[in-house]
XYZ file of C-alpha atoms in Angstrom:
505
model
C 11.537 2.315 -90.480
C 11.997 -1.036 -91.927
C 13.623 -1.416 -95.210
C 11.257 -2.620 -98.218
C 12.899 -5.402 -100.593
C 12.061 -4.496 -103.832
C 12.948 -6.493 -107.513
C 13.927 -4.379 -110.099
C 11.882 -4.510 -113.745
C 13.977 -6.565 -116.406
C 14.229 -3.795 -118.541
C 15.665 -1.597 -115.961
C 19.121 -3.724 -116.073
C 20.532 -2.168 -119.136
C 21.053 1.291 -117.227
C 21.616 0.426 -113.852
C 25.431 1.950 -113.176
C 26.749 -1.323 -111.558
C 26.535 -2.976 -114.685
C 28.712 -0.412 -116.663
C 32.115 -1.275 -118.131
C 34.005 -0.409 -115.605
C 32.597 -2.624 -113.155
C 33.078 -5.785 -115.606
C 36.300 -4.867 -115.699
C 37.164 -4.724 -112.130
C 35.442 -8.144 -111.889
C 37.685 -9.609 -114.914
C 41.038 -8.094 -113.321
C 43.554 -9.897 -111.086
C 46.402 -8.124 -109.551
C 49.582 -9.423 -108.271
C 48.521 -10.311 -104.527
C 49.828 -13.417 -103.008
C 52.907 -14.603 -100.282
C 55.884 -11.951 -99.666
C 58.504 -13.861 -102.357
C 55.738 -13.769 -104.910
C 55.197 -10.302 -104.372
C 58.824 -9.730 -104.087
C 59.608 -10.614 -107.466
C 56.708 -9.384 -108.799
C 55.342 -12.214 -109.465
C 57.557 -13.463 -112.046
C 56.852 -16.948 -111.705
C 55.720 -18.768 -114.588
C 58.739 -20.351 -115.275
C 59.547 -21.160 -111.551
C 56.948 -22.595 -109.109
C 57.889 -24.269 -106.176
C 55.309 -21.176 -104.300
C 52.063 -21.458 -103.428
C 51.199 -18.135 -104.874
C 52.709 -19.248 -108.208
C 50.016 -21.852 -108.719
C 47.910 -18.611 -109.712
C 50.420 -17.984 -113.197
C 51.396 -21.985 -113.672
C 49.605 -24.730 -112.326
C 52.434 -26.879 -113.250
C 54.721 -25.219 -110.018
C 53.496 -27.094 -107.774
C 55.045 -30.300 -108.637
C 58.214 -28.302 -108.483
C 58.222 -28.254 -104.430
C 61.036 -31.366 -102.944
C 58.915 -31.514 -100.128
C 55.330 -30.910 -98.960
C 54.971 -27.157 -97.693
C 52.203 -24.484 -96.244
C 52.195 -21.054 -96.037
C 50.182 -17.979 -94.746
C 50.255 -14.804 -95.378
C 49.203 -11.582 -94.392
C 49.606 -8.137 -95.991
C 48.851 -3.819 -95.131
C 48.037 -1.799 -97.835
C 48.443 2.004 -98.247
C 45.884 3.612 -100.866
C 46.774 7.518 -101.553
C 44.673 8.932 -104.017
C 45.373 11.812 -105.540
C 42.204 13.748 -107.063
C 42.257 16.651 -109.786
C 38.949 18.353 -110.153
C 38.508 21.390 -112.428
C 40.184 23.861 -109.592
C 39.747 21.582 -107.045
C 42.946 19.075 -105.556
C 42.465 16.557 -102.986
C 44.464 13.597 -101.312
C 42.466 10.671 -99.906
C 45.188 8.435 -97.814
C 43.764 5.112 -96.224
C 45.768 1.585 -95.268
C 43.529 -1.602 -94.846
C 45.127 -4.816 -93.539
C 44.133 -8.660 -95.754
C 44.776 -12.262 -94.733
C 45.390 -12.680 -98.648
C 46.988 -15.950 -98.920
C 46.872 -19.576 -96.875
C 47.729 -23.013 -98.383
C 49.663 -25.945 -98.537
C 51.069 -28.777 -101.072
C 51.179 -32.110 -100.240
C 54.369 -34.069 -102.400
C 54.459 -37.950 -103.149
C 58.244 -38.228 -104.781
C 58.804 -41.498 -106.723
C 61.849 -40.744 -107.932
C 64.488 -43.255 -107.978
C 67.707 -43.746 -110.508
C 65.944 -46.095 -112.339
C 62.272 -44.761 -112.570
C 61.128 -43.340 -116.130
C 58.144 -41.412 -116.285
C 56.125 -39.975 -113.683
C 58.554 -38.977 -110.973
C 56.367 -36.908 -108.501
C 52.842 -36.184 -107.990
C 51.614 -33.154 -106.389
C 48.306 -31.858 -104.866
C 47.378 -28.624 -103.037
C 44.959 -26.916 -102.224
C 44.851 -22.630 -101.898
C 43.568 -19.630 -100.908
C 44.834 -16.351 -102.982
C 43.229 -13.437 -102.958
C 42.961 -11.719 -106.555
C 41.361 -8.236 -105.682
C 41.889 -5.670 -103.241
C 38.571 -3.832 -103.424
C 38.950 -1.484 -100.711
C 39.297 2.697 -101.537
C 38.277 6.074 -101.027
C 38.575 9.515 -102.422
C 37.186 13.100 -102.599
C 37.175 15.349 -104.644
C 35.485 19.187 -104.514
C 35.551 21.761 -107.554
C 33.479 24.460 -109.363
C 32.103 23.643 -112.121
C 28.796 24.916 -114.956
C 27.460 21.754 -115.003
C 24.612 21.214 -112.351
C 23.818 17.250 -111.429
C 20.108 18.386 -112.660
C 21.033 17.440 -115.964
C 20.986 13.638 -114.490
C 17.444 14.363 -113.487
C 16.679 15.958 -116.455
C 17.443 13.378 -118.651
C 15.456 10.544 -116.887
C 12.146 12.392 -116.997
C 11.906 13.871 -119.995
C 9.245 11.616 -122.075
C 7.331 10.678 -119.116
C 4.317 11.314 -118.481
C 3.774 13.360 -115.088
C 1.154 11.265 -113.857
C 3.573 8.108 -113.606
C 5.757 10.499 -111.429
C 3.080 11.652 -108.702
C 2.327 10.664 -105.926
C -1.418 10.047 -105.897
C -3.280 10.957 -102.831
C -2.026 8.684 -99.538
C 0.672 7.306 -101.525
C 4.040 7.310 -99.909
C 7.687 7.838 -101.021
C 8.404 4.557 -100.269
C 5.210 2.811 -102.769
C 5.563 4.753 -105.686
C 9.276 4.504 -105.715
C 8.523 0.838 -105.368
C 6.718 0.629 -107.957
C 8.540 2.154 -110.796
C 10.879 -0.293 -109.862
C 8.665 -3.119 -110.303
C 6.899 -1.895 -113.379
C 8.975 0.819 -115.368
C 12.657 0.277 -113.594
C 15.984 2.276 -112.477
C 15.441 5.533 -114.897
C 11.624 6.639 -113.371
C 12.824 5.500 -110.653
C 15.462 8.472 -110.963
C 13.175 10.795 -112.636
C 10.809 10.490 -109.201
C 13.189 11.546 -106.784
C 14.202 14.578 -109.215
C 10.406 15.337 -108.977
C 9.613 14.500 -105.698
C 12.987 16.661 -103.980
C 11.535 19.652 -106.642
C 14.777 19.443 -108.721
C 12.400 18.941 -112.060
C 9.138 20.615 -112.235
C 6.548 19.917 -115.575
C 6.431 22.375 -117.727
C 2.451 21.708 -117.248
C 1.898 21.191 -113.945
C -2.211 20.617 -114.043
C -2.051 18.030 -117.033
C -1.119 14.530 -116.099
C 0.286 13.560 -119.721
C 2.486 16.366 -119.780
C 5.857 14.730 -120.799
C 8.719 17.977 -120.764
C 10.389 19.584 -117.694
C 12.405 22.071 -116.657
C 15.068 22.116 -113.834
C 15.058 24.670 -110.835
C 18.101 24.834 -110.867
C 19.405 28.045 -112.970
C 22.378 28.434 -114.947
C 25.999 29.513 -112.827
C 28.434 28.365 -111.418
C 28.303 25.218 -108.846
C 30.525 24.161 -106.120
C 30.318 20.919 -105.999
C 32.259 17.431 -104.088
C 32.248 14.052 -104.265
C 32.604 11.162 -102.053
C 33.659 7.518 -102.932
C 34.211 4.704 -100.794
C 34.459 0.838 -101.562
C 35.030 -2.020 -99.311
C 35.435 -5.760 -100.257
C 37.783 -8.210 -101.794
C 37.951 -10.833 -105.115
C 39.323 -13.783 -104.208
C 39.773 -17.707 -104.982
C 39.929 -21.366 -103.510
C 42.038 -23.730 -105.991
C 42.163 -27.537 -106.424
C 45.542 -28.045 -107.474
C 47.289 -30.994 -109.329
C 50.584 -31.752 -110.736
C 53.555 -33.990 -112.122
C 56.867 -34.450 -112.426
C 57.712 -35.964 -115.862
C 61.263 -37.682 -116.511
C 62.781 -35.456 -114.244
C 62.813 -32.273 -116.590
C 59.301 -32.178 -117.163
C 55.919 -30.511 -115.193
C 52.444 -30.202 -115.720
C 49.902 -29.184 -113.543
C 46.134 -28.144 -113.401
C 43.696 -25.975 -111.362
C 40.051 -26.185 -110.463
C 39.013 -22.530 -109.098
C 36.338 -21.444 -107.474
C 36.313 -17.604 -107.671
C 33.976 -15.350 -105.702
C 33.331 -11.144 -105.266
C 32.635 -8.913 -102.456
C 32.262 -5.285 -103.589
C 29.923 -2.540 -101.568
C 29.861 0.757 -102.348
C 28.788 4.890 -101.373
C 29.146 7.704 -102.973
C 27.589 10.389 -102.117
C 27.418 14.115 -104.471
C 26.815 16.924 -102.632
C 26.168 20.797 -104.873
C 25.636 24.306 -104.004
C 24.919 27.071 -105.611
C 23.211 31.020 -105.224
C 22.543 31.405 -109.054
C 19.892 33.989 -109.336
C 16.553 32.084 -110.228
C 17.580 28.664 -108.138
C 14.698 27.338 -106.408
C 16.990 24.757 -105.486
C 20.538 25.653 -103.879
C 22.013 22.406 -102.422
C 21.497 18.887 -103.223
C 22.980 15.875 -101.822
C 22.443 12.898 -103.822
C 23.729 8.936 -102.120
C 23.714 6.330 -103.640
C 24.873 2.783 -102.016
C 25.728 -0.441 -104.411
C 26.074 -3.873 -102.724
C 27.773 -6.970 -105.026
C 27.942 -10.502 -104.514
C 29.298 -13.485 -107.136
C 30.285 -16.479 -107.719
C 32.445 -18.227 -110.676
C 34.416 -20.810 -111.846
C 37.403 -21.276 -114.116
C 40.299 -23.575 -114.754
C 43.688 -23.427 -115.848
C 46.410 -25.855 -117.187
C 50.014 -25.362 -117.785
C 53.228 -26.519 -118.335
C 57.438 -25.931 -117.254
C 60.469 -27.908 -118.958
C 64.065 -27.536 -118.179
C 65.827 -27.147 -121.189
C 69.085 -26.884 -119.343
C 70.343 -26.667 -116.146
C 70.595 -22.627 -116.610
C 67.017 -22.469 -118.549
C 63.356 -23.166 -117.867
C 60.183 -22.659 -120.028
C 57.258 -21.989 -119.045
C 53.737 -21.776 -120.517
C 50.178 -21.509 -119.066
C 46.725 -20.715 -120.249
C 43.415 -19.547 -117.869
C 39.970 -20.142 -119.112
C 37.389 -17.021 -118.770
C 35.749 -17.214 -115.724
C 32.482 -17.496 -115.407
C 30.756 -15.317 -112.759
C 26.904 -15.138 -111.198
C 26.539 -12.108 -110.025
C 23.755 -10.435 -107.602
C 23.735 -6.658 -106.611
C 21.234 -4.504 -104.529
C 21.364 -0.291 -104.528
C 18.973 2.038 -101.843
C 18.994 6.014 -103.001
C 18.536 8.738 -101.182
C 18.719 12.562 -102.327
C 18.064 15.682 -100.056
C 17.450 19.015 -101.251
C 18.028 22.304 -99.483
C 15.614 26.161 -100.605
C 17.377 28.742 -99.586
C 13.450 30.406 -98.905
C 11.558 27.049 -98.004
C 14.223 24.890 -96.263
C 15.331 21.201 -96.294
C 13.916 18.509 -98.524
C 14.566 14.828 -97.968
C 13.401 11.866 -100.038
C 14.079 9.132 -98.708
C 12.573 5.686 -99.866
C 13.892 2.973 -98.103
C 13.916 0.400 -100.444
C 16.569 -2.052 -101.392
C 16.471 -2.614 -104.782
C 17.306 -6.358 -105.972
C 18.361 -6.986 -109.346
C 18.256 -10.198 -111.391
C 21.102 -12.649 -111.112
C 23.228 -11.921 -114.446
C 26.351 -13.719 -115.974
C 29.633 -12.532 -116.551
C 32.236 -13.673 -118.778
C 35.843 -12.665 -118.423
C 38.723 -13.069 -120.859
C 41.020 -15.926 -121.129
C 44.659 -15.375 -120.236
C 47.678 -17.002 -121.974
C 50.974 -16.984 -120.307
C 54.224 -17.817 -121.449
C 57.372 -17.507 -119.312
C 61.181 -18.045 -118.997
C 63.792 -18.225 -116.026
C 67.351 -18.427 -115.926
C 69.283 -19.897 -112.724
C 72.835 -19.370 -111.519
C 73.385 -22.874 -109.382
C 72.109 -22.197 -105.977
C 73.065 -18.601 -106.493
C 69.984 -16.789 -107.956
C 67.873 -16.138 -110.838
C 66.408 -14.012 -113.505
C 62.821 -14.469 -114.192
C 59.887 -13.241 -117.328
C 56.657 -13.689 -117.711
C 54.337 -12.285 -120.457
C 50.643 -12.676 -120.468
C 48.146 -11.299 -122.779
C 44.031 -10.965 -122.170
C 41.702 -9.519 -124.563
C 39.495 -7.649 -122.063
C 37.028 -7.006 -125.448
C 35.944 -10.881 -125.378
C 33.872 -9.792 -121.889
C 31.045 -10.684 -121.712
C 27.575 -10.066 -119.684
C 24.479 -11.887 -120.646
C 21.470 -12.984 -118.313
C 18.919 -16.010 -117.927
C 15.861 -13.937 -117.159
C 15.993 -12.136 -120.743
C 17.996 -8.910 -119.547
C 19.102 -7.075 -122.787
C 23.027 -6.602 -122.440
C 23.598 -5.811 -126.244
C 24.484 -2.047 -125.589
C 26.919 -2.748 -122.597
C 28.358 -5.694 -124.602
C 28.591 -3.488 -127.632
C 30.439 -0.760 -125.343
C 33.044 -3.216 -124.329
C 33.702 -4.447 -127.994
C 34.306 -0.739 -128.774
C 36.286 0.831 -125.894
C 38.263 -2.311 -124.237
C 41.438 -3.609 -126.095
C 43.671 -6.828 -125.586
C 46.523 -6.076 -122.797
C 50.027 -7.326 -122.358
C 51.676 -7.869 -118.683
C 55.175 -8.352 -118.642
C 56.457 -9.063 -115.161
C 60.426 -9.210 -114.348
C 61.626 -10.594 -111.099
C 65.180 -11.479 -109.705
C 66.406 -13.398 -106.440
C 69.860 -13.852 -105.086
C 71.027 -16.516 -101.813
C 73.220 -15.730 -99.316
C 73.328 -18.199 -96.573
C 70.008 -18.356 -95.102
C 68.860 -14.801 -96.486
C 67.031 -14.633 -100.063
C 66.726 -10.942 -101.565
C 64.427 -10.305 -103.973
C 63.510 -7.429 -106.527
C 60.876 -7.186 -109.635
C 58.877 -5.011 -111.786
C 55.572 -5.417 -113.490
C 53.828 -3.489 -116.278
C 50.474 -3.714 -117.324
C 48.589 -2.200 -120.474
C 45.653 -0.273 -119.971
C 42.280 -2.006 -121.086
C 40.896 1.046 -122.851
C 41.919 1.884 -126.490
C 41.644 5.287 -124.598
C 44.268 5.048 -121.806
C 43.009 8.606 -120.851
C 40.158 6.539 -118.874
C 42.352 4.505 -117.233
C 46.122 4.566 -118.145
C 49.006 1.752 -117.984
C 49.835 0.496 -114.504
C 53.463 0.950 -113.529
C 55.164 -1.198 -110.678
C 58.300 -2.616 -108.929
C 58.737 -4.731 -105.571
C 61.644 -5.619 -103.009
C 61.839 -8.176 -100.637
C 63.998 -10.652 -98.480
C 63.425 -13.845 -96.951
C 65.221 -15.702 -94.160
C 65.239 -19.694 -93.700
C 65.868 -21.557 -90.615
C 65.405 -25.532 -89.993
C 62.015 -26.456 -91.888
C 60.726 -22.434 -91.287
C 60.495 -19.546 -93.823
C 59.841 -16.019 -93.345
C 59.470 -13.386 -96.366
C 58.986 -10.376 -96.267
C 57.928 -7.818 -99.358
C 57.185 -4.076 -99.822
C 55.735 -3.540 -103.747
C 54.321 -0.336 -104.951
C 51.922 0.471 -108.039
C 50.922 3.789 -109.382
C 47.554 3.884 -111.979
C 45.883 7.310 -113.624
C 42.270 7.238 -114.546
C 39.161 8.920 -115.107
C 36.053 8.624 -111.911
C 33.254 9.427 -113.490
C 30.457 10.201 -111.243
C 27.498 8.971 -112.931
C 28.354 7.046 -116.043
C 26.424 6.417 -118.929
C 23.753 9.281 -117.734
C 23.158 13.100 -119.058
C 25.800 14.459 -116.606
C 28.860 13.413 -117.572
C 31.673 15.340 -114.887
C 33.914 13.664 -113.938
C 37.361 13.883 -112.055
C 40.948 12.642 -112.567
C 42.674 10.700 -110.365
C 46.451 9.487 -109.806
C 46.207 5.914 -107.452
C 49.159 5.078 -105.643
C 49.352 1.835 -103.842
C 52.243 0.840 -100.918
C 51.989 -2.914 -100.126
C 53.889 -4.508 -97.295
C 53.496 -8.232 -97.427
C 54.525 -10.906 -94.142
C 55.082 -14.918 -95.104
C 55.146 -17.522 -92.691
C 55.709 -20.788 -94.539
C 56.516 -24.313 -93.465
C 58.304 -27.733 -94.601
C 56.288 -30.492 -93.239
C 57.762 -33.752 -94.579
């Protein structure tokens, strides 16, 4: 059967899950994702420059290049999630490979003994990814708390006539329309009806407006699925300057843009005595699209032929963001069989804004001659300043009120380190984020370090990088809704990174 577009009610956008804090804050995050010597220091670059990948930290590194330079780079990355669930453990391993990185710098060099001022321009222009989206887990545990309390919650109030189908009405029309006309929670409360989850407690009066679940009291085994595909990424319009020889600025133009889909899919069983219903299996599928904009400016000086400064500062971001959902729950009676409601309806919501925070950036780097270096960034964001708001009168106030509440300002500190033998570079780093949440129980600090090595030969470079991150947090299946379970899970992440770069003049 063909699929039936259908656009959400307004009203309906302050509940939809996509539109949750946690998804605002994986749209307002950046991790450290760029060429192999980026990623092999960590990206401890703010003071540095002279790679592409750096541009993301300080604009002003690209007037640090001598000559003009491109680079692509490609990268495989190992995603083991670990998964604690009352007395349930799982371990969800996948490895997706990303062309993350591809640019180039074009140099016009002035200098001369003589010249004052501007000694070197610089433009470039980039591709860096900023998000790996991809992952996956399961997770499977017993637990007292039955998934009909999310049913539950959505219909009581409502009036059982909006909730029936009336005679010749299909799944498909009346799902459709309380969409259209009442939005996401009937929409919810329906299916609970329609798969027999939720039955009125007066089934012949069409105002009745309380319910009781079929579902009886026990114990539940229950699992849950979760898989995400997609990837955050960004095309910058660089520029830059060398100033009296110690001196660099730089800007950035970028044009940001998000690819996130999503499944999960809940799956319960149960033979409590009194359960008309004894399995359910409950998918839901999310489907995200946006574009933004942002800019950023910054700044390096040499204070000494050992020392450089850096500093940098990112505007928010500015994101337009589109998402569509379809549903589907199936019901199994251990007397009357299978049950499956299936609507077939994509559900389109209004275009929405989102604001992310600024992010300020201030850096140093030693140097040893043409030995090595020491490098430190710190940056701070005050996730709290996000932001969602909407041009077709969407009320955001309680997700925006959320945020205020539960997110925090974060310092990064990222340490990296390179040494020169010959041809050979060998790199190390380590990077530490704060978590976002005043409550780092729902998603803790993020812990990391890198290695790496790089080989030159004529006008060629090759790097190579392995980094690894490790991240706790809460998955909560259906947030913001009346069942609140949720599991805990320990994210591991193995990233080996490949470089090919170029001198070209």
């Amino acid at each position: 059967m063909k699929k039936l577009f259908l656009f959400i009610g307004l009203f309906s956008m302050s509940f939809l899950n996509a539109q949750d804090i946690t998804d605002a804050l994986r749209y307002s995050q950046q991790d450290i994702i760029g060429t192999a010597r980026f990623r092999g220091m960590s990206g401890a670059f703010g003071a540095l420059g002279g790679d592409l990948s750096a541009l993301q930290i300080n604009p002003a590194g690209s007037a640090v290049f001598l000559n003009s330079y491109g680079s692509i780079t490609l990268s495989s990355t190992t995603i083991d999630n670990e998964v604690s669930y009352f007395n349930g453990f799982s371990n969800t391993n996948s490895t997706n490979l990303n062309f993350n990185q591809l640019g180039a710098v074009f140099i016009y060099d002035f200098y001369n003994e003589e010249s004052t001022g501007i000694n070197k321009l610089s433009l470039s222009l980039t591709y860096d990814q900023t998000a790996d989206n991809a992952d996956e887990l399961f997770s499977f545990g017993q637990s007292r708390n039955s998934i009909d309390s999310f049913f539950l919650t959505e219909t009581q109030g409502l009036p059982l006539d909006l909730i029936s189908r009336r005679t010749g009405e299909t799944v498909s029309e009346l799902y459709g329309f309380l969409g259209e006309t009442e939005g996401y929670g009937p929409q919810q409360a329906f299916l609970g009806y329609e798969a027999f989850i939720i039955e009125a407690d007066d089934p012949d009066n069409p105002d009745n407006t309380t319910y009781f679940s079929t579902i009886a009291p026990g114990v539940f085994d229950q699992e849950y699925y979760y898989e995400s595909t997609g990837l955050n990424g960004k095309f910058t319009l660089n520029g830059g300057a060398q100033i009296n020889q110690n001196f660099y600025i730089g800007f950035n133009l970028n044009s940001h843009f998000i690819s996130y889909d999503r499944v999960t899919e809940f799956f319960e069983e149960n033979d409590n005595p009194g359960s008309t219903v004894n399995q359910v299996i409950f998918t839901n599928r999310l489907s995200t699209s946006g574009a933004g904009f942002s800019a950023q400016v910054g700044g390096i000086a040499k204070i000494s032929q050992m020392v450089r400064l850096g500093a940098s500062y990112e505007s928010p971001t500015w994101y337009y963001i589109e998402e569509e959902t379809t549903q589907r729950l199936e019901t199994f009676d251990n007397s009357n069989g299978r049950t499956l409601i299936d609507p077939n309806v994509i559900n389109i919501f209004p275009e929405y804004e989102l604001r992310t925070p600024a992010s300020y950036t201030g850096s140093i780097a030693i140097l040893f001659e043409q030995q090595g270096l020491i490098s430190l960034d710190y940056s701070y964001k005050d996730y709290s300043s996000i932001e969602l708001s909407s041009d077709f009168g969407n009320n955001f106030s309680n997700v925006n009120g959320d945020i205020d509440t539960n997110l925090q300002g974060v310092s990064v500190i990222r340490i990296g380190s390179e040494w020169r033998n010959g041809n050979w570079s060998f790199r190390g780093g380590f990077s530490f984020e704060e978590s976002p949440y005043k409550n780092d129980l729902i998603l803790g600090d993020k812990n990391g370090f890198s290695v790496g090595a790089g080989y030159t030969f004529n006008q060629f470079r090759f790097d190579v990088a392995y980094d690894y991150t490790e991240q706790e947090r809460i998955e909560r299946f259906f947030p913001d809704s009346g069942f609140n379970n949720s599991a805990v899970v320990d994210t591991y992440r193995d990233n080996l990174t490949f470089t090919f770069g170029m001198n070209f003049q």
